[in-house]
mmCIF file of C-alpha atoms and ligand atoms in Angstrom:
data_model
loop_
_atom_site.group_PDB
_atom_site.id
_atom_site.type_symbol
_atom_site.label_atom_id
_atom_site.label_comp_id
_atom_site.label_asym_id
_atom_site.label_seq_id
_atom_site.Cartn_x
_atom_site.Cartn_y
_atom_site.Cartn_z
ATOM 1 C CA MET A 1 10.617 97.189 48.725
ATOM 2 C CA THR A 2 11.642 99.984 46.388
ATOM 3 C CA GLU A 3 11.019 99.956 42.650
ATOM 4 C CA TYR A 4 13.057 102.522 40.701
ATOM 5 C CA LYS A 5 11.787 103.746 37.367
ATOM 6 C CA ILE A 6 14.696 104.078 34.967
ATOM 7 C CA ALA A 7 15.037 105.566 31.470
ATOM 8 C CA LEU A 8 17.849 104.398 29.197
ATOM 9 C CA VAL A 9 19.497 107.095 27.084
ATOM 10 C CA GLY A 10 21.482 105.493 24.266
ATOM 11 C CA PHE A 11 20.719 101.827 23.624
ATOM 12 C CA GLY A 12 24.022 100.438 22.340
ATOM 13 C CA GLY A 13 26.105 97.722 23.954
ATOM 14 C CA VAL A 14 26.178 99.033 27.522
ATOM 15 C CA ASN A 15 22.535 99.978 28.111
ATOM 16 C CA ARG A 16 21.445 96.825 26.272
ATOM 17 C CA GLY A 17 23.682 95.014 28.763
ATOM 18 C CA LEU A 18 21.852 96.735 31.616
ATOM 19 C CA ALA A 19 18.495 95.722 30.112
ATOM 20 C CA GLN A 20 19.812 92.152 29.935
ATOM 21 C CA LEU A 21 20.831 92.223 33.611
ATOM 22 C CA ILE A 22 17.368 93.572 34.485
ATOM 23 C CA ALA A 23 15.701 90.833 32.401
ATOM 24 C CA GLU A 24 17.729 88.120 34.083
ATOM 25 C CA ARG A 25 18.191 89.382 37.650
ATOM 26 C CA ASN A 26 15.456 91.812 38.697
ATOM 27 C CA ALA A 27 13.667 89.224 40.828
ATOM 28 C CA GLU A 28 16.924 88.275 42.570
ATOM 29 C CA TRP A 29 17.760 91.961 43.230
ATOM 30 C CA LYS A 30 14.504 92.374 45.149
ATOM 31 C CA ALA A 31 15.764 89.836 47.675
ATOM 32 C CA THR A 32 19.487 90.615 47.665
ATOM 33 C CA LEU A 33 19.618 94.371 47.055
ATOM 34 C CA GLY A 34 16.220 95.534 48.316
ATOM 35 C CA PHE A 35 15.097 97.121 45.072
ATOM 36 C CA SER A 36 14.021 96.333 41.540
ATOM 37 C CA LEU A 37 14.171 98.345 38.325
ATOM 38 C CA LYS A 38 11.365 99.192 35.920
ATOM 39 C CA ILE A 39 12.386 100.527 32.507
ATOM 40 C CA VAL A 40 9.921 103.314 31.650
ATOM 41 C CA GLY A 41 11.626 104.743 28.569
ATOM 42 C CA VAL A 42 14.439 104.181 26.098
ATOM 43 C CA THR A 43 15.827 106.590 23.538
ATOM 44 C CA ASP A 44 18.552 106.139 20.941
ATOM 45 C CA LEU A 45 19.555 108.308 17.987
ATOM 46 C CA PHE A 46 19.693 105.313 15.640
ATOM 47 C CA LEU A 47 16.880 103.109 17.002
ATOM 48 C CA GLY A 48 14.271 105.728 17.968
ATOM 49 C CA SER A 49 12.441 105.850 21.278
ATOM 50 C CA ILE A 50 9.719 104.309 23.381
ATOM 51 C CA VAL A 51 8.006 105.240 26.617
ATOM 52 C CA ALA A 52 5.680 103.221 28.873
ATOM 53 C CA ARG A 53 5.013 104.431 32.401
ATOM 54 C CA GLU A 54 3.684 100.967 33.315
ATOM 55 C CA GLY A 55 7.068 99.503 32.357
ATOM 56 C CA LEU A 56 8.675 97.910 29.307
ATOM 57 C CA ASP A 57 9.510 94.241 28.884
ATOM 58 C CA ALA A 58 13.303 94.111 29.333
ATOM 59 C CA ARG A 59 13.541 90.815 27.412
ATOM 60 C CA GLN A 60 11.730 92.345 24.446
ATOM 61 C CA LEU A 61 14.098 95.336 24.530
ATOM 62 C CA VAL A 62 17.182 93.097 24.580
ATOM 63 C CA ALA A 63 15.844 91.190 21.566
ATOM 64 C CA LEU A 64 15.232 94.383 19.540
ATOM 65 C CA PRO A 65 17.092 94.186 16.204
ATOM 66 C CA GLY A 66 19.847 96.754 15.747
ATOM 67 C CA GLU A 67 18.085 98.308 12.747
ATOM 68 C CA GLN A 68 17.532 102.007 12.178
ATOM 69 C CA GLY A 69 14.204 103.095 13.695
ATOM 70 C CA ALA A 70 13.650 99.652 15.290
ATOM 71 C CA PHE A 71 11.634 101.041 18.215
ATOM 72 C CA ALA A 72 8.832 101.797 15.754
ATOM 73 C CA GLN A 73 8.295 98.000 15.598
ATOM 74 C CA LEU A 74 7.146 97.961 19.243
ATOM 75 C CA PRO A 75 3.691 99.151 20.374
ATOM 76 C CA GLY A 76 4.017 102.820 21.407
ATOM 77 C CA GLY A 77 7.495 103.108 19.909
ATOM 78 C CA THR A 78 8.731 105.583 17.314
ATOM 79 C CA ALA A 79 11.653 105.821 14.901
ATOM 80 C CA GLU A 80 12.504 109.261 16.273
ATOM 81 C CA ALA A 81 14.741 109.722 19.314
ATOM 82 C CA PHE A 82 12.747 111.975 21.636
ATOM 83 C CA ASN A 83 15.636 112.368 24.044
ATOM 84 C CA GLU A 84 14.370 115.379 25.961
ATOM 85 C CA THR A 85 10.866 113.947 26.417
ATOM 86 C CA ILE A 86 12.170 110.577 27.598
ATOM 87 C CA ILE A 87 14.652 112.174 29.994
ATOM 88 C CA LYS A 88 12.311 114.765 31.489
ATOM 89 C CA HIS A 89 8.821 113.328 31.093
ATOM 90 C CA SER A 90 8.894 109.505 31.140
ATOM 91 C CA GLY A 91 8.364 109.524 34.903
ATOM 92 C CA ALA A 92 11.857 108.136 35.529
ATOM 93 C CA ASP A 93 13.513 108.436 38.952
ATOM 94 C CA MET A 94 16.886 108.001 37.259
ATOM 95 C CA ILE A 95 18.433 107.889 33.813
ATOM 96 C CA SER A 96 21.201 105.619 32.632
ATOM 97 C CA GLU A 97 23.167 107.743 30.169
ATOM 98 C CA ALA A 98 25.256 105.613 27.772
ATOM 99 C CA THR A 99 25.501 107.500 24.523
ATOM 100 C CA PHE A 100 28.873 107.886 22.797
ATOM 101 C CA THR A 101 31.786 109.624 24.536
ATOM 102 C CA ASN A 102 32.616 112.889 22.842
ATOM 103 C CA PRO A 103 36.213 113.632 23.896
ATOM 104 C CA VAL A 104 36.109 117.201 22.531
ATOM 105 C CA ASP A 105 33.186 118.856 24.307
ATOM 106 C CA GLY A 106 31.299 116.010 26.025
ATOM 107 C CA GLU A 107 28.110 116.786 24.103
ATOM 108 C CA PRO A 108 25.289 115.966 23.738
ATOM 109 C CA ALA A 109 25.675 113.720 26.792
ATOM 110 C CA THR A 110 26.453 116.643 29.104
ATOM 111 C CA THR A 111 23.173 118.293 28.123
ATOM 112 C CA PHE A 112 21.316 115.004 28.734
ATOM 113 C CA CYS A 113 22.829 114.760 32.228
ATOM 114 C CA ARG A 114 22.019 118.426 32.959
ATOM 115 C CA TRP A 115 18.400 118.011 31.800
ATOM 116 C CA ALA A 116 17.940 115.071 34.152
ATOM 117 C CA LEU A 117 19.688 116.588 37.158
ATOM 118 C CA GLU A 118 17.845 119.904 36.815
ATOM 119 C CA SER A 119 14.579 117.935 36.704
ATOM 120 C CA GLY A 120 15.408 116.215 40.014
ATOM 121 C CA ILE A 121 16.293 112.910 38.324
ATOM 122 C CA HIS A 122 19.374 110.875 39.367
ATOM 123 C CA VAL A 123 21.987 110.158 36.683
ATOM 124 C CA VAL A 124 24.167 107.078 36.322
ATOM 125 C CA THR A 125 26.536 107.152 33.377
ATOM 126 C CA THR A 126 29.486 105.371 31.810
ATOM 127 C CA ASN A 127 30.220 108.297 29.521
ATOM 128 C CA LYS A 128 33.622 109.852 30.134
ATOM 129 C CA GLY A 129 32.992 113.150 28.315
ATOM 130 C CA PRO A 130 30.595 114.827 30.773
ATOM 131 C CA ILE A 131 32.755 113.951 33.788
ATOM 132 C CA ALA A 132 36.192 114.765 32.400
ATOM 133 C CA LEU A 133 35.043 117.970 30.712
ATOM 134 C CA HIS A 134 32.142 119.221 32.875
ATOM 135 C CA GLY A 135 32.357 117.149 36.053
ATOM 136 C CA ALA A 136 32.557 120.008 38.550
ATOM 137 C CA GLU A 137 29.535 121.783 37.046
ATOM 138 C CA LEU A 138 27.416 118.619 36.860
ATOM 139 C CA LYS A 139 28.229 117.630 40.437
ATOM 140 C CA ASP A 140 27.156 121.088 41.518
ATOM 141 C CA VAL A 141 23.878 120.829 39.575
ATOM 142 C CA ALA A 142 23.262 117.430 41.200
ATOM 143 C CA ARG A 143 23.971 118.800 44.675
ATOM 144 C CA ARG A 144 21.684 121.820 44.182
ATOM 145 C CA ASN A 145 18.861 119.558 43.020
ATOM 146 C CA GLY A 146 19.306 116.936 45.738
ATOM 147 C CA VAL A 147 20.035 114.081 43.337
ATOM 148 C CA ALA A 148 22.988 111.818 42.533
ATOM 149 C CA PHE A 149 25.431 111.950 39.640
ATOM 150 C CA GLU A 150 27.316 108.622 39.571
ATOM 151 C CA TYR A 151 29.911 107.457 37.065
ATOM 152 C CA GLU A 152 31.815 104.429 38.372
ATOM 153 C CA GLY A 153 31.908 102.826 34.898
ATOM 154 C CA SER A 154 33.709 105.779 33.336
ATOM 155 C CA VAL A 155 37.075 104.362 34.471
ATOM 156 C CA MET A 156 37.852 100.628 34.143
ATOM 157 C CA SER A 157 34.215 99.727 33.400
ATOM 158 C CA GLY A 158 32.926 97.250 36.015
ATOM 159 C CA THR A 159 36.098 97.232 38.113
ATOM 160 C CA PRO A 160 35.290 99.526 41.044
ATOM 161 C CA VAL A 161 38.231 101.928 41.112
ATOM 162 C CA ILE A 162 36.597 105.304 41.668
ATOM 163 C CA ARG A 163 34.575 104.274 44.701
ATOM 164 C CA LEU A 164 37.366 102.077 46.021
ATOM 165 C CA ALA A 165 39.920 104.874 45.851
ATOM 166 C CA SER A 166 37.675 107.744 46.961
ATOM 167 C CA GLN A 167 35.982 105.848 49.795
ATOM 168 C CA ALA A 168 37.998 102.831 50.916
ATOM 169 C CA LEU A 169 41.358 104.581 50.370
ATOM 170 C CA ALA A 170 40.221 107.960 51.738
ATOM 171 C CA GLY A 171 42.813 108.798 54.377
ATOM 172 C CA ALA A 172 45.510 106.609 52.800
ATOM 173 C CA ASP A 173 47.089 109.728 51.291
ATOM 174 C CA ILE A 174 46.972 108.988 47.557
ATOM 175 C CA GLN A 175 49.924 110.753 45.928
ATOM 176 C CA GLY A 176 49.483 109.465 42.400
ATOM 177 C CA PHE A 177 48.561 106.543 40.179
ATOM 178 C CA GLU A 178 49.656 104.766 37.035
ATOM 179 C CA GLY A 179 47.656 102.265 35.090
ATOM 180 C CA ILE A 180 46.461 100.526 31.982
ATOM 181 C CA LEU A 181 43.158 102.309 31.544
ATOM 182 C CA ASN A 182 41.961 101.347 28.079
ATOM 183 C CA GLY A 183 40.686 97.871 27.240
ATOM 184 C CA THR A 184 40.833 98.242 23.468
ATOM 185 C CA SER A 185 44.461 99.330 23.204
ATOM 186 C CA ASN A 186 45.559 96.670 25.671
ATOM 187 C CA TYR A 187 43.603 94.070 23.702
ATOM 188 C CA VAL A 188 45.215 95.279 20.455
ATOM 189 C CA LEU A 189 48.750 95.119 21.900
ATOM 190 C CA THR A 190 48.062 91.635 23.274
ATOM 191 C CA ARG A 191 46.633 90.311 20.004
ATOM 192 C CA MET A 192 49.513 91.846 18.005
ATOM 193 C CA LYS A 193 51.830 89.804 20.218
ATOM 194 C CA ASP A 194 49.836 86.752 19.023
ATOM 195 C CA GLY A 195 50.549 87.767 15.419
ATOM 196 C CA LEU A 196 47.391 89.699 14.451
ATOM 197 C CA THR A 197 47.726 92.910 12.443
ATOM 198 C CA PHE A 198 46.899 96.210 14.129
ATOM 199 C CA ASN A 199 43.777 96.694 11.974
ATOM 200 C CA ASP A 200 42.469 93.166 12.551
ATOM 201 C CA ALA A 201 43.006 93.507 16.290
ATOM 202 C CA VAL A 202 41.095 96.818 16.341
ATOM 203 C CA ALA A 203 38.269 95.202 14.332
ATOM 204 C CA GLN A 204 38.064 92.381 16.895
ATOM 205 C CA ALA A 205 37.945 94.864 19.769
ATOM 206 C CA GLN A 206 35.055 96.628 18.002
ATOM 207 C CA GLN A 207 33.200 93.347 17.537
ATOM 208 C CA LEU A 208 33.649 92.475 21.199
ATOM 209 C CA GLY A 209 32.093 95.796 22.247
ATOM 210 C CA TYR A 210 35.286 97.249 23.761
ATOM 211 C CA ALA A 211 36.041 100.072 21.333
ATOM 212 C CA GLU A 212 34.679 103.611 21.221
ATOM 213 C CA ALA A 213 32.354 104.613 18.361
ATOM 214 C CA ASP A 214 35.531 106.074 16.827
ATOM 215 C CA PRO A 215 38.390 103.760 17.901
ATOM 216 C CA THR A 216 40.916 106.519 17.214
ATOM 217 C CA ALA A 217 40.151 107.618 20.774
ATOM 218 C CA ASP A 218 41.293 104.217 22.046
ATOM 219 C CA VAL A 219 44.489 103.837 20.065
ATOM 220 C CA GLU A 220 45.676 107.455 20.197
ATOM 221 C CA GLY A 221 45.308 107.711 23.964
ATOM 222 C CA TYR A 222 42.443 110.258 24.023
ATOM 223 C CA ASP A 223 40.187 107.873 25.969
ATOM 224 C CA VAL A 224 42.908 107.280 28.585
ATOM 225 C CA ARG A 225 43.479 111.033 28.800
ATOM 226 C CA LEU A 226 39.816 111.528 29.810
ATOM 227 C CA LYS A 227 40.161 108.777 32.436
ATOM 228 C CA VAL A 228 43.366 110.293 33.815
ATOM 229 C CA VAL A 229 41.605 113.653 34.158
ATOM 230 C CA ILE A 230 38.655 111.981 35.925
ATOM 231 C CA LEU A 231 40.878 110.089 38.396
ATOM 232 C CA ALA A 232 43.273 112.985 39.042
ATOM 233 C CA ASN A 233 40.448 115.438 39.716
ATOM 234 C CA GLU A 234 38.551 112.965 41.864
ATOM 235 C CA LEU A 235 41.422 111.523 43.894
ATOM 236 C CA LEU A 236 44.199 114.120 43.867
ATOM 237 C CA ASN A 237 41.917 117.125 44.095
ATOM 238 C CA ALA A 238 43.472 118.377 40.880
ATOM 239 C CA ARG A 239 41.730 120.699 38.469
ATOM 240 C CA LEU A 240 43.154 119.208 35.321
ATOM 241 C CA THR A 241 41.686 119.773 31.901
ATOM 242 C CA VAL A 242 42.514 117.539 28.940
ATOM 243 C CA SER A 243 44.947 120.130 27.580
ATOM 244 C CA ASP A 244 47.075 119.719 30.740
ATOM 245 C CA VAL A 245 47.744 116.064 29.915
ATOM 246 C CA ALA A 246 50.418 115.240 27.314
ATOM 247 C CA CYS A 247 49.100 112.354 25.266
ATOM 248 C CA SER A 248 50.346 109.820 22.738
ATOM 249 C CA GLY A 249 49.001 106.400 21.760
ATOM 250 C CA ILE A 250 49.938 103.018 20.350
ATOM 251 C CA SER A 251 49.273 103.449 16.623
ATOM 252 C CA SER A 252 52.968 103.876 15.795
ATOM 253 C CA ILE A 253 53.973 100.612 17.498
ATOM 254 C CA SER A 254 54.808 98.178 14.693
ATOM 255 C CA PRO A 255 54.755 94.353 14.675
ATOM 256 C CA LYS A 256 58.568 94.599 14.618
ATOM 257 C CA ASP A 257 58.557 96.719 17.813
ATOM 258 C CA ILE A 258 56.304 94.128 19.465
ATOM 259 C CA ALA A 259 58.534 91.231 18.402
ATOM 260 C CA GLN A 260 61.675 93.030 19.616
ATOM 261 C CA ALA A 261 60.024 93.759 22.968
ATOM 262 C CA THR A 262 58.990 90.123 23.375
ATOM 263 C CA ALA A 263 62.496 88.916 22.517
ATOM 264 C CA SER A 264 63.986 91.210 25.137
ATOM 265 C CA GLY A 265 61.549 90.127 27.880
ATOM 266 C CA ALA A 266 59.400 93.256 27.838
ATOM 267 C CA SER A 267 55.899 94.354 26.776
ATOM 268 C CA TRP A 268 54.452 97.558 25.344
ATOM 269 C CA LYS A 269 51.643 99.043 27.450
ATOM 270 C CA LEU A 270 49.647 102.267 27.134
ATOM 271 C CA ILE A 271 50.020 103.910 30.531
ATOM 272 C CA GLY A 272 48.030 106.787 32.007
ATOM 273 C CA SER A 273 49.531 108.355 35.103
ATOM 274 C CA ALA A 274 49.351 111.335 37.417
ATOM 275 C CA HIS A 275 51.303 112.355 40.497
ATOM 276 C CA ARG A 276 51.476 115.195 42.958
ATOM 277 C CA GLU A 277 54.611 117.338 42.768
ATOM 278 C CA ALA A 278 56.418 118.743 45.829
ATOM 279 C CA ASP A 279 54.741 122.127 45.212
ATOM 280 C CA GLY A 280 51.279 120.482 45.350
ATOM 281 C CA SER A 281 50.596 120.697 41.612
ATOM 282 C CA VAL A 282 49.543 117.563 39.732
ATOM 283 C CA ARG A 283 51.292 116.369 36.573
ATOM 284 C CA ALA A 284 49.754 113.762 34.299
ATOM 285 C CA ASN A 285 50.464 112.087 31.012
ATOM 286 C CA VAL A 286 49.504 109.256 28.656
ATOM 287 C CA GLU A 287 52.139 107.346 26.693
ATOM 288 C CA ALA A 288 53.132 103.894 25.473
ATOM 289 C CA ARG A 289 55.859 102.451 27.702
ATOM 290 C CA LEU A 290 58.062 99.416 27.329
ATOM 291 C CA LEU A 291 57.687 97.542 30.629
ATOM 292 C CA PRO A 292 60.040 94.735 31.698
ATOM 293 C CA ASN A 293 58.053 91.543 32.224
ATOM 294 C CA GLU A 294 58.711 91.719 35.996
ATOM 295 C CA HIS A 295 56.721 94.984 36.194
ATOM 296 C CA PRO A 296 53.327 94.404 37.906
ATOM 297 C CA LEU A 297 51.449 95.902 34.928
ATOM 298 C CA ALA A 298 53.333 93.958 32.238
ATOM 299 C CA SER A 299 51.264 90.782 32.583
ATOM 300 C CA VAL A 300 47.890 92.563 32.426
ATOM 301 C CA SER A 301 46.635 91.407 29.043
ATOM 302 C CA GLY A 302 43.628 91.489 26.733
ATOM 303 C CA ALA A 303 40.812 93.836 27.776
ATOM 304 C CA LEU A 304 41.915 93.662 31.403
ATOM 305 C CA ASN A 305 42.977 96.950 32.989
ATOM 306 C CA ALA A 306 44.905 97.672 36.167
ATOM 307 C CA VAL A 307 45.761 100.738 38.169
ATOM 308 C CA SER A 308 48.318 101.145 40.917
ATOM 309 C CA PHE A 309 47.614 103.876 43.487
ATOM 310 C CA ASN A 310 50.693 105.235 45.187
ATOM 311 C CA THR A 311 49.637 105.938 48.771
ATOM 312 C CA GLY A 312 51.567 107.491 51.649
ATOM 313 C CA LEU A 313 50.252 104.987 54.199
ATOM 314 C CA LEU A 314 50.075 101.697 52.319
ATOM 315 C CA GLY A 315 52.571 102.084 49.495
ATOM 316 C CA ALA A 316 51.236 100.775 46.183
ATOM 317 C CA VAL A 317 47.656 99.481 46.084
ATOM 318 C CA THR A 318 46.892 97.814 42.756
ATOM 319 C CA VAL A 319 43.483 96.904 41.352
ATOM 320 C CA CYS A 320 43.067 94.725 38.274
ATOM 321 C CA GLY A 321 39.890 93.756 36.436
ATOM 322 C CA PRO A 322 37.825 94.210 33.287
ATOM 323 C CA GLY A 323 38.421 97.543 31.572
ATOM 324 C CA ALA A 324 35.760 97.212 28.890
ATOM 325 C CA GLY A 325 32.849 95.054 27.784
ATOM 326 C CA ARG A 326 29.088 95.399 27.566
ATOM 327 C CA ILE A 327 27.998 93.392 30.609
ATOM 328 C CA GLU A 328 31.081 94.418 32.589
ATOM 329 C CA THR A 329 30.208 98.077 32.062
ATOM 330 C CA ALA A 330 26.498 97.509 32.684
ATOM 331 C CA PHE A 331 27.539 96.098 36.051
ATOM 332 C CA ALA A 332 29.128 99.483 36.848
ATOM 333 C CA LEU A 333 25.723 101.116 36.236
ATOM 334 C CA LEU A 334 24.196 98.639 38.664
ATOM 335 C CA SER A 335 26.847 99.520 41.249
ATOM 336 C CA ASP A 336 25.938 103.204 40.827
ATOM 337 C CA ILE A 337 22.253 102.383 41.331
ATOM 338 C CA ILE A 338 23.114 100.414 44.470
ATOM 339 C CA ALA A 339 25.062 103.443 45.751
ATOM 340 C CA ILE A 340 22.031 105.668 45.092
ATOM 341 C CA HIS A 341 19.724 103.200 46.828
ATOM 342 C CA ASN A 342 22.012 103.022 49.867
ATOM 343 C CA ARG A 343 22.228 106.822 50.085
ATOM 344 C CA TYR A 344 18.613 107.846 49.433
ATOM 345 C CA SER A 345 16.474 104.998 50.758
ATOM 346 C CA LYS A 346 17.554 105.348 54.410
HETATM 347 N N1 LIG B 1 31.697 99.469 25.840
HETATM 348 C C1 LIG B 1 32.523 99.576 26.872
HETATM 349 O O1 LIG B 1 33.264 98.658 27.195
HETATM 350 C C2 LIG B 1 32.526 100.802 27.683
HETATM 351 C C3 LIG B 1 31.864 101.929 27.271
HETATM 352 N N2 LIG B 1 31.908 103.067 28.021
HETATM 353 C C4 LIG B 1 31.184 104.247 27.568
HETATM 354 O O2 LIG B 1 29.784 103.953 27.647
HETATM 355 C C5 LIG B 1 29.072 104.631 26.602
HETATM 356 C C6 LIG B 1 28.271 103.625 25.817
HETATM 357 O O3 LIG B 1 29.122 102.655 25.294
HETATM 358 P P1 LIG B 1 28.587 101.552 24.276
HETATM 359 O O4 LIG B 1 27.222 101.146 24.656
HETATM 360 O O5 LIG B 1 29.660 100.555 24.156
HETATM 361 O O6 LIG B 1 28.511 102.408 22.954
HETATM 362 P P2 LIG B 1 27.645 102.107 21.642
HETATM 363 O O7 LIG B 1 28.313 102.861 20.546
HETATM 364 O O8 LIG B 1 27.420 100.654 21.506
HETATM 365 O O9 LIG B 1 26.236 102.774 21.985
HETATM 366 C C7 LIG B 1 26.030 104.134 22.042
HETATM 367 C C8 LIG B 1 24.603 104.365 21.603
HETATM 368 O O10 LIG B 1 24.305 105.747 21.788
HETATM 369 C C9 LIG B 1 23.474 106.147 20.709
HETATM 370 N N3 LIG B 1 23.579 107.599 20.556
HETATM 371 C C10 LIG B 1 24.610 108.294 20.029
HETATM 372 N N4 LIG B 1 24.313 109.612 20.051
HETATM 373 C C11 LIG B 1 23.071 109.735 20.577
HETATM 374 C C12 LIG B 1 22.211 110.836 20.830
HETATM 375 N N5 LIG B 1 22.559 112.088 20.533
HETATM 376 N N6 LIG B 1 21.001 110.586 21.368
HETATM 377 C C13 LIG B 1 20.609 109.318 21.663
HETATM 378 N N7 LIG B 1 21.382 108.238 21.433
HETATM 379 C C14 LIG B 1 22.609 108.451 20.899
HETATM 380 C C15 LIG B 1 23.981 105.382 19.511
HETATM 381 O O11 LIG B 1 22.987 105.275 18.499
HETATM 382 C C16 LIG B 1 24.363 104.043 20.125
HETATM 383 O O12 LIG B 1 23.321 103.092 20.012
HETATM 384 C C17 LIG B 1 30.152 105.356 25.784
HETATM 385 O O13 LIG B 1 30.204 106.683 26.218
HETATM 386 C C18 LIG B 1 31.443 104.618 26.133
HETATM 387 O O14 LIG B 1 32.568 105.441 26.049
HETATM 388 C C19 LIG B 1 32.558 103.128 29.228
HETATM 389 C C20 LIG B 1 33.201 102.034 29.714
HETATM 390 C C21 LIG B 1 33.311 100.811 28.939
HETATM 391 N N1 LIG B 2 36.734 102.000 24.679
HETATM 392 C C1 LIG B 2 36.997 101.929 26.070
HETATM 393 C C2 LIG B 2 35.758 101.488 26.791
HETATM 394 C C3 LIG B 2 35.819 101.794 28.218
HETATM 395 O O1 LIG B 2 35.988 102.919 28.643
HETATM 396 C C4 LIG B 2 38.096 100.939 26.348
HETATM 397 O O2 LIG B 2 38.431 100.170 25.440
HETATM 398 O O3 LIG B 2 38.646 100.948 27.459
#
């Protein structure tokens, strides 16, 4: 039976969710998945850091108050975030990187991933910045160092779209996709339909753990733009950068627009899409669209997401599931760890 030593980088909603899954399910995983996880270090800019090669109590970590420097309250903990030490020297086999997504340059998360990969440590991450902005480089670093760089949760959180499309649909000739790829904006549009104001709906999405540290990224489409770049580069072999993707969001949609849409049997949705042109190039964009209620994406509501892959062999293949949420996204990290286990333990 394998025991993986894992270090958690960033200890907000998602990595706390992973710690909770470990606290509740590690024993079961031994029997069902053939491995267990031992948390050997945690580091967070706000909370500080802690390292214990013999393993930390996941339940105690989950119960840690969200106060500045809180790790100093635990034996061996400190109020300072010793990111580099935890990543390189905690004895971890893998890191779970879940710091904030920086849509401009992907830092400092990209550096965290590079430190780990160059040290021969696997990386699982839900952070969209490093993949959308530096994915090719990081994959190359991983390959050269014989370790994995996995990021299933970067698109549609726990709903397995990247692996499904790149593995199960390999050979189906994916020509493009369109989807609702942001939980927060979809939640906001849904709640506005129920009569909530835009600001109140955003505040609720923050409380529920769906929103980015700066929710502007959710409502202005920047988060979807990163996801479109990730999917297009992964599945359409494109080499898109964020500047190739025209992008607008939902912040200009008023309660009146929502009411008019409802009255006319339609719904506003923030759609990210990409398709291959006849000349082989890939075009992508992000925009709010008014979908008639008969459209397959129109009924996808709340923090649910859905993406429709347009394939040459099967026609449209649509996947729907959670697009955000702490435990939902922590599950994606688990699925990455399972993929690593299946690849490296044989
Ligand atoms: N919450 C969700 O539903 C989903 C989140 N994601 C992505 O997962 C990542 C984590 O998300 P959440 O846990 O919800 O965010 P969060 O905002 O709750 O937690 C992020 C944590 O990272 C820490 N942090 C920020 N900069 C740091 C640094 N330089 N060094 C160490 N720690 C640092 C913060 O103090 C915070 O505790 C983000 O990149 C997000 O975009 C992806 C899919 C879904
Ligand atoms: N803020 C994002 C989280 C997942 O990527 C969203 O709401 O979809």
